[in-house]
Tab-separated table of N, CA, C and O in Angstrom:
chain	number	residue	atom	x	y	z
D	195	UNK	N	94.993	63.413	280.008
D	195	UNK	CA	95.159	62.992	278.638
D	195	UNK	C	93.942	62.186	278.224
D	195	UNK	O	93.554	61.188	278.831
D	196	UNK	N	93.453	62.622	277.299
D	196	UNK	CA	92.716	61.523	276.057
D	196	UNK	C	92.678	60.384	275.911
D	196	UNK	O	93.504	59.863	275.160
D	197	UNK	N	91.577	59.499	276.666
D	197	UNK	CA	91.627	57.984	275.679
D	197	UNK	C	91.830	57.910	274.481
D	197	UNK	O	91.231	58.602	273.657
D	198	UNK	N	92.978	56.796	274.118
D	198	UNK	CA	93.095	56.805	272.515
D	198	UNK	C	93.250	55.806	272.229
D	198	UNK	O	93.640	55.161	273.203
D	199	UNK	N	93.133	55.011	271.045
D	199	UNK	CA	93.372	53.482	270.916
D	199	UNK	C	94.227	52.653	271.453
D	199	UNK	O	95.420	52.862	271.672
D	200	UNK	N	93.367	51.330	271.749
D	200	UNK	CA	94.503	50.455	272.277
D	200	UNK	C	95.221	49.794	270.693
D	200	UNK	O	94.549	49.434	269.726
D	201	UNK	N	96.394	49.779	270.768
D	201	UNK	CA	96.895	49.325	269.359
D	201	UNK	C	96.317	47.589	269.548
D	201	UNK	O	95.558	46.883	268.885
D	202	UNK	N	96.964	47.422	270.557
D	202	UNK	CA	96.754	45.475	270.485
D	202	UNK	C	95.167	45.193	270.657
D	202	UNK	O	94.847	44.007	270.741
D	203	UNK	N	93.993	46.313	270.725
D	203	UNK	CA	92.845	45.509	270.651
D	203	UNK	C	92.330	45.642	269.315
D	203	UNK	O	91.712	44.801	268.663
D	204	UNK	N	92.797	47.269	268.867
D	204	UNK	CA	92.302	47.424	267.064
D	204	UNK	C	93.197	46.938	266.254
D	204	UNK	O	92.786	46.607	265.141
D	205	UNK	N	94.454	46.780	266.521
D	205	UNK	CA	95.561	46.129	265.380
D	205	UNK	C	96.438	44.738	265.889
D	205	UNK	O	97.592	44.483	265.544
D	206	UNK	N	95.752	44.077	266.617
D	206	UNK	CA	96.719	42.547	267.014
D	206	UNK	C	97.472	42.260	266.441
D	206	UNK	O	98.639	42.315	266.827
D	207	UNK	N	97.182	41.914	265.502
D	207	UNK	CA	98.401	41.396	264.483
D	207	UNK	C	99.822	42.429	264.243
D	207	UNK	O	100.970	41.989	264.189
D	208	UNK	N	99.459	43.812	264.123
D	208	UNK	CA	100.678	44.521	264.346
D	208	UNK	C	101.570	44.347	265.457
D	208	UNK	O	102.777	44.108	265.441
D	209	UNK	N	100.452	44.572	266.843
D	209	UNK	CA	101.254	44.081	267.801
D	209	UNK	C	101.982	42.535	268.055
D	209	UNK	O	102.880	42.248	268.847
D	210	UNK	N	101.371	41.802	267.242
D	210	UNK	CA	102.022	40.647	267.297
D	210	UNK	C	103.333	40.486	266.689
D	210	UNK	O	104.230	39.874	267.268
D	211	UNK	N	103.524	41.199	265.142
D	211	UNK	CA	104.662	41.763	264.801
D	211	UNK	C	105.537	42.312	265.057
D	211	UNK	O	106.583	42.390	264.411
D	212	UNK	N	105.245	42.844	266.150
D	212	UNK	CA	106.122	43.714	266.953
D	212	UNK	C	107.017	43.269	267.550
D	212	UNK	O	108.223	43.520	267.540
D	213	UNK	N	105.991	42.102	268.473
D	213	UNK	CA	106.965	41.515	269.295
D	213	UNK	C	107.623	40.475	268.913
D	213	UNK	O	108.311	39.976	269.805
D	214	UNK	N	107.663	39.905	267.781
D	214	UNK	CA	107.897	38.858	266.502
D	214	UNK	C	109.023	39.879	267.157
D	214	UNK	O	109.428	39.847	268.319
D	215	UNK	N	109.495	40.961	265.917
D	215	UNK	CA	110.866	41.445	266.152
D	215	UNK	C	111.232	41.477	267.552
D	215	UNK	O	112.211	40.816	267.895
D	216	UNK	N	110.691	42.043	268.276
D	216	UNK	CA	111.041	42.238	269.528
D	216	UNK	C	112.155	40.767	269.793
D	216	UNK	O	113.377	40.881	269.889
D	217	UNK	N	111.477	39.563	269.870
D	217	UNK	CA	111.867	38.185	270.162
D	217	UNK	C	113.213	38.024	269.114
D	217	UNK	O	114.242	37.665	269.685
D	218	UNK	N	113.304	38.246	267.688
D	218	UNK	CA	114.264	38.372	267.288
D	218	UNK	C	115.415	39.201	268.013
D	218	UNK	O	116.467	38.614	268.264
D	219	UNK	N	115.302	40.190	268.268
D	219	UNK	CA	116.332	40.971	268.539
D	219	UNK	C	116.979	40.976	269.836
D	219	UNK	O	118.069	41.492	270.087
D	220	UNK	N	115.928	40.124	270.947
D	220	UNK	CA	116.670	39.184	271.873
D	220	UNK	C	117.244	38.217	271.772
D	220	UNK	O	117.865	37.711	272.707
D	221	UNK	N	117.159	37.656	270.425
D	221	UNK	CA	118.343	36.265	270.183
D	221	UNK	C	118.812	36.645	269.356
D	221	UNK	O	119.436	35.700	268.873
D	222	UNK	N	118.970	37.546	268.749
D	222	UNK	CA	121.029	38.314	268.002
D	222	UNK	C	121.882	37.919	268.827
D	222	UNK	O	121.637	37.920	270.033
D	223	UNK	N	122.970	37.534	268.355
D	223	UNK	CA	123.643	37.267	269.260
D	223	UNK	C	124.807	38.865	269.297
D	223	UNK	O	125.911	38.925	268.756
D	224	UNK	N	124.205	39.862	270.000
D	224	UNK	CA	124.786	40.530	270.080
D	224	UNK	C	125.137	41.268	271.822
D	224	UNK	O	124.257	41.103	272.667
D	225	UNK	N	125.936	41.747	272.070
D	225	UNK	CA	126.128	41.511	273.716
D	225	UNK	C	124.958	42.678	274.325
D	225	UNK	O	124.873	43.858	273.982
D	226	UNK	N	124.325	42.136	275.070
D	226	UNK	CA	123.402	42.686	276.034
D	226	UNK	C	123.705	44.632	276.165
D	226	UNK	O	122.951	45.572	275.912
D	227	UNK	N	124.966	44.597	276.608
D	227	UNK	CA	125.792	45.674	276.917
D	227	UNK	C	125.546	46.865	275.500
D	227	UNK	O	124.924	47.926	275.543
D	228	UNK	N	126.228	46.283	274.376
D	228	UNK	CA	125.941	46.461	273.119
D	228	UNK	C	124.573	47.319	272.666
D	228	UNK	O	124.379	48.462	272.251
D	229	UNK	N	123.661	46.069	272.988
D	229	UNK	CA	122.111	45.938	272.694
D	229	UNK	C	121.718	47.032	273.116
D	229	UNK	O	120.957	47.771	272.492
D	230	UNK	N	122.197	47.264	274.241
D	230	UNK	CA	121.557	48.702	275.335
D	230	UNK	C	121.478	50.273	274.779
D	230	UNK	O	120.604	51.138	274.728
D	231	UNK	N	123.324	50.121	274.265
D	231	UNK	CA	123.870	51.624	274.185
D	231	UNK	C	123.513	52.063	272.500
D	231	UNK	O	123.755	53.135	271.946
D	232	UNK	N	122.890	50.893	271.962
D	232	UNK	CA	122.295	51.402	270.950
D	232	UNK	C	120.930	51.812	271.019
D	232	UNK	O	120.527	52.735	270.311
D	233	UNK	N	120.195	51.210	271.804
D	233	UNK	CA	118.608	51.858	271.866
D	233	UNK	C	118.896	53.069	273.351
D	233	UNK	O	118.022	53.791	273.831
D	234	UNK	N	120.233	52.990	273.781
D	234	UNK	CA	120.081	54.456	274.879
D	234	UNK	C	120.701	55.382	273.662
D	234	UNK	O	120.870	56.494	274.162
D	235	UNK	N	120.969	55.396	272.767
D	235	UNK	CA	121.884	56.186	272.188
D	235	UNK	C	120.607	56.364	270.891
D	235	UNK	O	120.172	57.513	270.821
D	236	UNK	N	120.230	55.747	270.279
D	236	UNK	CA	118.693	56.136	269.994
D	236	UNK	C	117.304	56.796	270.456
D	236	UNK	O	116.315	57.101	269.789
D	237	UNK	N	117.515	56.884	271.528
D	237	UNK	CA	116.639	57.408	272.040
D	237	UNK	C	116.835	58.664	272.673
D	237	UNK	O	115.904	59.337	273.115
D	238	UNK	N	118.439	59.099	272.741
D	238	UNK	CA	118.765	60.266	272.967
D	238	UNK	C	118.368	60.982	271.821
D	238	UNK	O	117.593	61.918	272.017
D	239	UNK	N	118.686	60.774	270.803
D	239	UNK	CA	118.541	61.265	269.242
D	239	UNK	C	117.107	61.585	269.088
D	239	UNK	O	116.847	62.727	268.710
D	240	UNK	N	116.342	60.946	269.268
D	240	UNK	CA	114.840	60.961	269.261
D	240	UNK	C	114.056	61.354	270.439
D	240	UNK	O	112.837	61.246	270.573
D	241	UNK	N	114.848	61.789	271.215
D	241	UNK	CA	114.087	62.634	272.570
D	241	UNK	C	113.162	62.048	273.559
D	241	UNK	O	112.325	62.758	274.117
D	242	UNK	N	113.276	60.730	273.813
D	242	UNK	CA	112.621	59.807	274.107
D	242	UNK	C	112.835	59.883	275.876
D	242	UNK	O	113.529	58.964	276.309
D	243	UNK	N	112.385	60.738	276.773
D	243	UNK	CA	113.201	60.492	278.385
D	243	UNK	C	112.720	58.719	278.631
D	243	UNK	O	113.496	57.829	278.978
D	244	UNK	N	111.165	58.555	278.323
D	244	UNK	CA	110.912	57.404	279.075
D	244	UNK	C	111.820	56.211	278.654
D	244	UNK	O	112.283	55.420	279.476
D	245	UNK	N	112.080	56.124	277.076
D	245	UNK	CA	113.210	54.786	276.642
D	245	UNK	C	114.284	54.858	277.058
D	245	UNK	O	114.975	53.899	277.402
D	246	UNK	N	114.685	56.378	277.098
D	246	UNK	CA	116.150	56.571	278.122
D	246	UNK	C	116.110	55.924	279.623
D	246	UNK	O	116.729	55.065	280.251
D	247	UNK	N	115.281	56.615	279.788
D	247	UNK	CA	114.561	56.252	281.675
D	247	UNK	C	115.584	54.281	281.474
D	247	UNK	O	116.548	53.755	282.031
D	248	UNK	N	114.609	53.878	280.386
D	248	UNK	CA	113.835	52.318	280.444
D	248	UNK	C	115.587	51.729	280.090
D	248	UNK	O	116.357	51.304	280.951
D	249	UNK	N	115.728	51.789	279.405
D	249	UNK	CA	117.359	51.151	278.728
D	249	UNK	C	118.364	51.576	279.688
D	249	UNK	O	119.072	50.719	280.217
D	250	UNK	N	118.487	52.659	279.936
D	250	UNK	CA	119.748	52.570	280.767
D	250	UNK	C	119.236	51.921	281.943
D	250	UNK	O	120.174	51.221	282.323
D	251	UNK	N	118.674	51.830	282.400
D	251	UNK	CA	118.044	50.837	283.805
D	251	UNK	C	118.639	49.404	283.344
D	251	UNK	O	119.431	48.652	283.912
D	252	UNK	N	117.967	49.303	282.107
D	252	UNK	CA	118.451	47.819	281.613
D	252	UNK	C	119.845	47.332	281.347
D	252	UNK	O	120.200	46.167	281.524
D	253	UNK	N	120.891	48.655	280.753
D	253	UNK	CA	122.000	48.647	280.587
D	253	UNK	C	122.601	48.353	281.765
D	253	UNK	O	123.150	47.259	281.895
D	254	UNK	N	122.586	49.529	283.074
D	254	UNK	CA	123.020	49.213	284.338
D	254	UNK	C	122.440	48.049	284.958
D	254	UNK	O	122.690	48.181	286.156
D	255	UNK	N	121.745	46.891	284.768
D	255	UNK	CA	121.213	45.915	285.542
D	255	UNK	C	121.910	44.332	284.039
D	255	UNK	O	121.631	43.150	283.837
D	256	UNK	N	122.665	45.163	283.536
D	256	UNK	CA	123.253	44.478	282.237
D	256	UNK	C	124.714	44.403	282.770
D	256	UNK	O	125.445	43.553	282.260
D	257	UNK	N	125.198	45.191	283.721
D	257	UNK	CA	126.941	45.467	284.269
D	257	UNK	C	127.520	46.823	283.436
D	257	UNK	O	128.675	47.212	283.610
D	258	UNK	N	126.637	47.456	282.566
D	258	UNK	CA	127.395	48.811	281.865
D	258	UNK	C	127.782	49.962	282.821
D	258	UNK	O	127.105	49.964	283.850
D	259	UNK	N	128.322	50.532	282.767
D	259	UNK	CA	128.879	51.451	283.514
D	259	UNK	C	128.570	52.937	283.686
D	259	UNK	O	128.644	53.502	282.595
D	260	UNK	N	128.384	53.417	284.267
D	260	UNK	CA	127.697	54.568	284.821
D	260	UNK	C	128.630	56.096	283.896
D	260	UNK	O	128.250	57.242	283.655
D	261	UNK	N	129.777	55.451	283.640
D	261	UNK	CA	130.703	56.349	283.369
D	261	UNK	C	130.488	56.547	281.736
D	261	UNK	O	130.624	57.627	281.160
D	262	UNK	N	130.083	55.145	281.029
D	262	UNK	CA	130.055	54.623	279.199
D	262	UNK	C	128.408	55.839	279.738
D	262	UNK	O	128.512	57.062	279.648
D	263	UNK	N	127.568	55.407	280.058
D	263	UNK	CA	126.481	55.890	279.657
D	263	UNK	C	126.223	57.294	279.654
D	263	UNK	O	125.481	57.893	278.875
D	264	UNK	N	126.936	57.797	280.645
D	264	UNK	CA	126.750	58.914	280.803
D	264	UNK	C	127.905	59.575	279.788
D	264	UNK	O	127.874	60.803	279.866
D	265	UNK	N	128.813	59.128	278.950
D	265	UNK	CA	129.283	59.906	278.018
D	265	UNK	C	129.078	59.202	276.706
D	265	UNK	O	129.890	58.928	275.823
D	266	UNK	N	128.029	59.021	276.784
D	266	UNK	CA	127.184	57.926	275.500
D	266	UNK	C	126.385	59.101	274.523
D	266	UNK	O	125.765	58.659	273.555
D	267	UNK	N	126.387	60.506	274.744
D	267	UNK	CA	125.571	61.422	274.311
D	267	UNK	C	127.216	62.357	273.463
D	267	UNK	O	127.213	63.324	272.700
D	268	UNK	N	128.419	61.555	274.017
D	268	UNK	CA	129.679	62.509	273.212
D	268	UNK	C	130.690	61.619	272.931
D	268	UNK	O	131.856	61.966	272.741
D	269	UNK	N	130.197	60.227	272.890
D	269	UNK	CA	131.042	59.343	272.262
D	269	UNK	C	131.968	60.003	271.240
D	269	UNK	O	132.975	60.458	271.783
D	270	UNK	N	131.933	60.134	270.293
D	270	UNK	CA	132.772	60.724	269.077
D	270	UNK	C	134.187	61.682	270.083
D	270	UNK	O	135.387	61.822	269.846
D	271	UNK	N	133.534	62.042	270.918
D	271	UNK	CA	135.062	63.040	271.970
D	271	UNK	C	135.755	61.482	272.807
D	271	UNK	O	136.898	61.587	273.251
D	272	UNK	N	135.236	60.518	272.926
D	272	UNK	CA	135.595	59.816	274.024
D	272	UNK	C	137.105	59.097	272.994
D	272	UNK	O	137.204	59.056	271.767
D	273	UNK	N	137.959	58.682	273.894
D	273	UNK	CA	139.581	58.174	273.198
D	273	UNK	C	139.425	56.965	273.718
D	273	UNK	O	139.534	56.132	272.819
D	274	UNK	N	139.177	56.374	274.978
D	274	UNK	CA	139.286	54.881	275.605
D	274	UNK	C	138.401	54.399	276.583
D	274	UNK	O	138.690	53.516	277.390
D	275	UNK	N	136.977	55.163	276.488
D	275	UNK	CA	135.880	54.695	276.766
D	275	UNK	C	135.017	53.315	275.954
D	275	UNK	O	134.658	52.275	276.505
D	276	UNK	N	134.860	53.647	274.692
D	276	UNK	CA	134.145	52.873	273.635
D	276	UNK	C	135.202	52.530	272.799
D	276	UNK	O	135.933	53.374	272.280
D	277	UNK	N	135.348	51.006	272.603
D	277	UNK	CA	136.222	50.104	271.282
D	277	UNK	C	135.777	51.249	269.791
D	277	UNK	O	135.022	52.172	269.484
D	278	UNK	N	136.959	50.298	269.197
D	278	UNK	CA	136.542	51.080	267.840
D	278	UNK	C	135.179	50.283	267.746
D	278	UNK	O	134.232	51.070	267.747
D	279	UNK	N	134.622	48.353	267.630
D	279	UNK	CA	133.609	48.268	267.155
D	279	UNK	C	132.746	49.125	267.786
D	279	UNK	O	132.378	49.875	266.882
D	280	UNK	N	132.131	49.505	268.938
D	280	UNK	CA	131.179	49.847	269.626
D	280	UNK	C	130.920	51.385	268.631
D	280	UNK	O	129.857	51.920	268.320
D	281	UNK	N	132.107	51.724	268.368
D	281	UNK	CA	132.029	53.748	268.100
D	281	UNK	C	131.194	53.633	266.377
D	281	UNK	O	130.403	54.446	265.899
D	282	UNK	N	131.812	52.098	265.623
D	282	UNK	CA	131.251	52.116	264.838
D	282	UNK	C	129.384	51.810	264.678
D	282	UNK	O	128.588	52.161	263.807
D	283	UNK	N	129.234	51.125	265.765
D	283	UNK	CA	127.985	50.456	265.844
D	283	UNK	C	127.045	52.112	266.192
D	283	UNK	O	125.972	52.565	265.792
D	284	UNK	N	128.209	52.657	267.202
D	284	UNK	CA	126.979	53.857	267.513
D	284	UNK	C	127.217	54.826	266.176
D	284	UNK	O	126.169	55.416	265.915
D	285	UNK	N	128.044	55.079	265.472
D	285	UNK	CA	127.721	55.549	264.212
D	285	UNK	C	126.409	55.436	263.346
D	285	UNK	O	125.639	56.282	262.891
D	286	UNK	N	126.467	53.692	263.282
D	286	UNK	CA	125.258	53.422	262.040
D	286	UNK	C	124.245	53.757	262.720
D	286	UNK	O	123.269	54.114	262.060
D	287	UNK	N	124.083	53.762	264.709
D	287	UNK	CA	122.995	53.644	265.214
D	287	UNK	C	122.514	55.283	264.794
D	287	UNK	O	121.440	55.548	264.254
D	288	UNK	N	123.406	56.138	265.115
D	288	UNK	CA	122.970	57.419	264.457
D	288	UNK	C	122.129	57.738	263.281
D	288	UNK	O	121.046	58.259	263.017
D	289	UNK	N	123.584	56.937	262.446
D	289	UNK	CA	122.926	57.217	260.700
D	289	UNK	C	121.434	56.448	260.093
D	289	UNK	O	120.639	56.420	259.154
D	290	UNK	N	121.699	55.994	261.155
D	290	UNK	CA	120.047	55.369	260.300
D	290	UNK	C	118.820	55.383	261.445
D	290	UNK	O	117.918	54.547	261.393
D	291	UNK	N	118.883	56.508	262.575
D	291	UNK	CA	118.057	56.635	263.527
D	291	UNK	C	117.941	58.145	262.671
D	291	UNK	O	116.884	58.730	262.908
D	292	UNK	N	118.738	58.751	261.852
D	292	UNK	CA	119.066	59.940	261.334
D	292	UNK	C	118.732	59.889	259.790
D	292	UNK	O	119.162	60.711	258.981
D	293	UNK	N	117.861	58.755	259.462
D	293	UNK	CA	118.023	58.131	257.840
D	293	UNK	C	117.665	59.493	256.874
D	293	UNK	O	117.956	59.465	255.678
D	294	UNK	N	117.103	60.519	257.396
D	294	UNK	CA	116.375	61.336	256.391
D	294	UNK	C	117.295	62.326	255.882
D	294	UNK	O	117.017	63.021	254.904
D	295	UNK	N	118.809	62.444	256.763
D	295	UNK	CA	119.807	63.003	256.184
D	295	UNK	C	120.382	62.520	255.526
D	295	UNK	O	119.842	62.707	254.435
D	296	UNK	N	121.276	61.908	255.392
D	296	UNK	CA	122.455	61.058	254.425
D	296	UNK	C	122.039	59.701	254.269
D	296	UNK	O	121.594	59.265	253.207
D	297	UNK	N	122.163	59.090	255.213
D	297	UNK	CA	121.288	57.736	255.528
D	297	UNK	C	122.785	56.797	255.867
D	297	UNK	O	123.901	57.308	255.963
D	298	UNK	N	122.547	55.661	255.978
D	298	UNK	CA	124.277	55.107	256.635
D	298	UNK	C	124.803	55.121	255.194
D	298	UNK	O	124.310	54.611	254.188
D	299	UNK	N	126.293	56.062	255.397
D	299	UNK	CA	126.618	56.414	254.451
D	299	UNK	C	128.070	54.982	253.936
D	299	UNK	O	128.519	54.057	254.612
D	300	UNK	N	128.244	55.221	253.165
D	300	UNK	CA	129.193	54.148	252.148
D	300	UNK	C	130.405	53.832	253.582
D	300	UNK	O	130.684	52.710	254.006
D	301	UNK	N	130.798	54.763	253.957
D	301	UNK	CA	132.409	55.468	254.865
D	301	UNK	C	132.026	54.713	256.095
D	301	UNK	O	132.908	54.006	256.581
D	302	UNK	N	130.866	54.743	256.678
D	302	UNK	CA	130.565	54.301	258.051
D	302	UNK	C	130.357	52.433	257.373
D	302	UNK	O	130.984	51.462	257.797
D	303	UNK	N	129.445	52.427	256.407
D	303	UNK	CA	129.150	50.861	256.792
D	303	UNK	C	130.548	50.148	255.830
D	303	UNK	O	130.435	48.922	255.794
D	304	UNK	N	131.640	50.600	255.168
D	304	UNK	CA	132.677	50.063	254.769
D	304	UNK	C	133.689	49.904	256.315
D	304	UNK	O	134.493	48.972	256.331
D	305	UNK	N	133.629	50.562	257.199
D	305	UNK	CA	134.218	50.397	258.575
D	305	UNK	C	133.477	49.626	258.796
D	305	UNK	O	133.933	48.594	258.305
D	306	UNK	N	132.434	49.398	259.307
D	306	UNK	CA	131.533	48.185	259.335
D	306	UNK	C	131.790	46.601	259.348
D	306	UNK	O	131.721	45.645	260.121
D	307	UNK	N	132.113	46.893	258.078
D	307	UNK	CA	132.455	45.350	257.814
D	307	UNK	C	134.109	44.854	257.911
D	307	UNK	O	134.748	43.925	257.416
D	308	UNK	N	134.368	45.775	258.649
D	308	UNK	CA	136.167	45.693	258.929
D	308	UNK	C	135.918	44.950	260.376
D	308	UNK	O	136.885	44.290	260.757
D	309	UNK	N	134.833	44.956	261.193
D	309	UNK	CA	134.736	44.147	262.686
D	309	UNK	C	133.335	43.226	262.317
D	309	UNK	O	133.177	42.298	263.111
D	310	UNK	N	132.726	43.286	261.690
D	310	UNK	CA	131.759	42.730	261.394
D	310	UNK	C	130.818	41.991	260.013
D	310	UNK	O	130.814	42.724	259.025
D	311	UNK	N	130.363	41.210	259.913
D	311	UNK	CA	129.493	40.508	258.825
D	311	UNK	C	128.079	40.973	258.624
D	311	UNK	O	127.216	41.165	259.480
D	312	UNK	N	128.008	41.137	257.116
D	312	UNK	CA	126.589	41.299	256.700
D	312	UNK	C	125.346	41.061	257.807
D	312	UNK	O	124.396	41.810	258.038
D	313	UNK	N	125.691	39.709	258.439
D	313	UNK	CA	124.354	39.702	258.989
D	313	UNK	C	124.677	40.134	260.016
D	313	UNK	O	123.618	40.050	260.637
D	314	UNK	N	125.553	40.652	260.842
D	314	UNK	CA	125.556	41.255	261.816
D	314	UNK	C	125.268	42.495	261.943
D	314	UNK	O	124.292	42.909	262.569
D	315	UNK	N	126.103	43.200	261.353
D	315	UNK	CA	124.829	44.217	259.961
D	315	UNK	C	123.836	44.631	260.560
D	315	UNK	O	123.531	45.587	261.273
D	316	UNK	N	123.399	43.773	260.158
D	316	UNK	CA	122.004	43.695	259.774
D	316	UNK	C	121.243	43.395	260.950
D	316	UNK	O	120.084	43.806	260.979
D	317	UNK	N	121.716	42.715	261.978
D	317	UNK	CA	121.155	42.681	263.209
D	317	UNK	C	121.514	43.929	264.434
D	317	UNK	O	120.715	44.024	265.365
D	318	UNK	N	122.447	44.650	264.405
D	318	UNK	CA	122.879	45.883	264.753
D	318	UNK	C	121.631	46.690	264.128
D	318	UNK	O	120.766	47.107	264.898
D	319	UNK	N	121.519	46.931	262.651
D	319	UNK	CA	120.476	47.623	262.425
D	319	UNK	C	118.947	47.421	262.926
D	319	UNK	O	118.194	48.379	263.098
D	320	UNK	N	118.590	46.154	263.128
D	320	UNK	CA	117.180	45.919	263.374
D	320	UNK	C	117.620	45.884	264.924
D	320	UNK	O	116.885	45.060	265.468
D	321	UNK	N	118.387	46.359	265.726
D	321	UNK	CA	118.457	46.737	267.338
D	321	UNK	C	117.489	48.287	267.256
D	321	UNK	O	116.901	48.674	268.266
D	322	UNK	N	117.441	48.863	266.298
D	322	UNK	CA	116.761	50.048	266.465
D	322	UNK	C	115.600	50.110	266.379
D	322	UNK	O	115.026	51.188	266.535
């Protein structure tokens, strides 16, 4: 492969932004477990093996279960694997890893706010 730019020596400041969020989205207070099956469940969507590789490592070294992850690609079939919040969280994680179709639609983020608050929201969303 091709040398190609280093981002953090031509764009620092982006990369500094980055990890700005990055640092945010480790103090959500949202559960580790959580945190995981949305960027493994994003990254299925987006074809990503190495973030898959990288998150579920993190998920399983988090206490998630071998059994959630591996039916984390057919959640929607699962009955008493994933809570309702979790099924909703991997919904929006879809719909807005998916924004160019519908985008998170009215139906998903009105369930939403039946387990959760605006800013939680909103921190679920910036997990992606």
């Amino acid at each position: 492969m091709q040398n190609r730019i280093n981002i953090g020596s031509v764009e620092p400041n982006a990369l500094k932004a980055m990890m700005g969020l990055e640092t945010y989205i480790s103090q959500a207070p949202i559960s580790k477990s959580l945190k995981e099956l949305i960027k493994i469940r994003a990254s299925q969507i987006n074809g990503c093996a190495y973030c898959i590789d990288m998150h579920t490592k993190d998920a399983l070294k988090n206490g998630e279960t071998n059994q959630r992850i591996f039916l984390l690609s057919a959640w929607h079939e699962t009955h008493d694997i994933f809570t309702k919040e979790e099924k909703v969280v991997l919904k929006i994680t879809e719909e807005v890893t998916l924004i160019h179709k519908n985008g998170l639609t009215d139906e998903t983020y009105d369930k939403a706010l039946k387990f959760f608050s605006d800013n939680q929201i909103a921190q679920i969303i910036m997990q992606l």
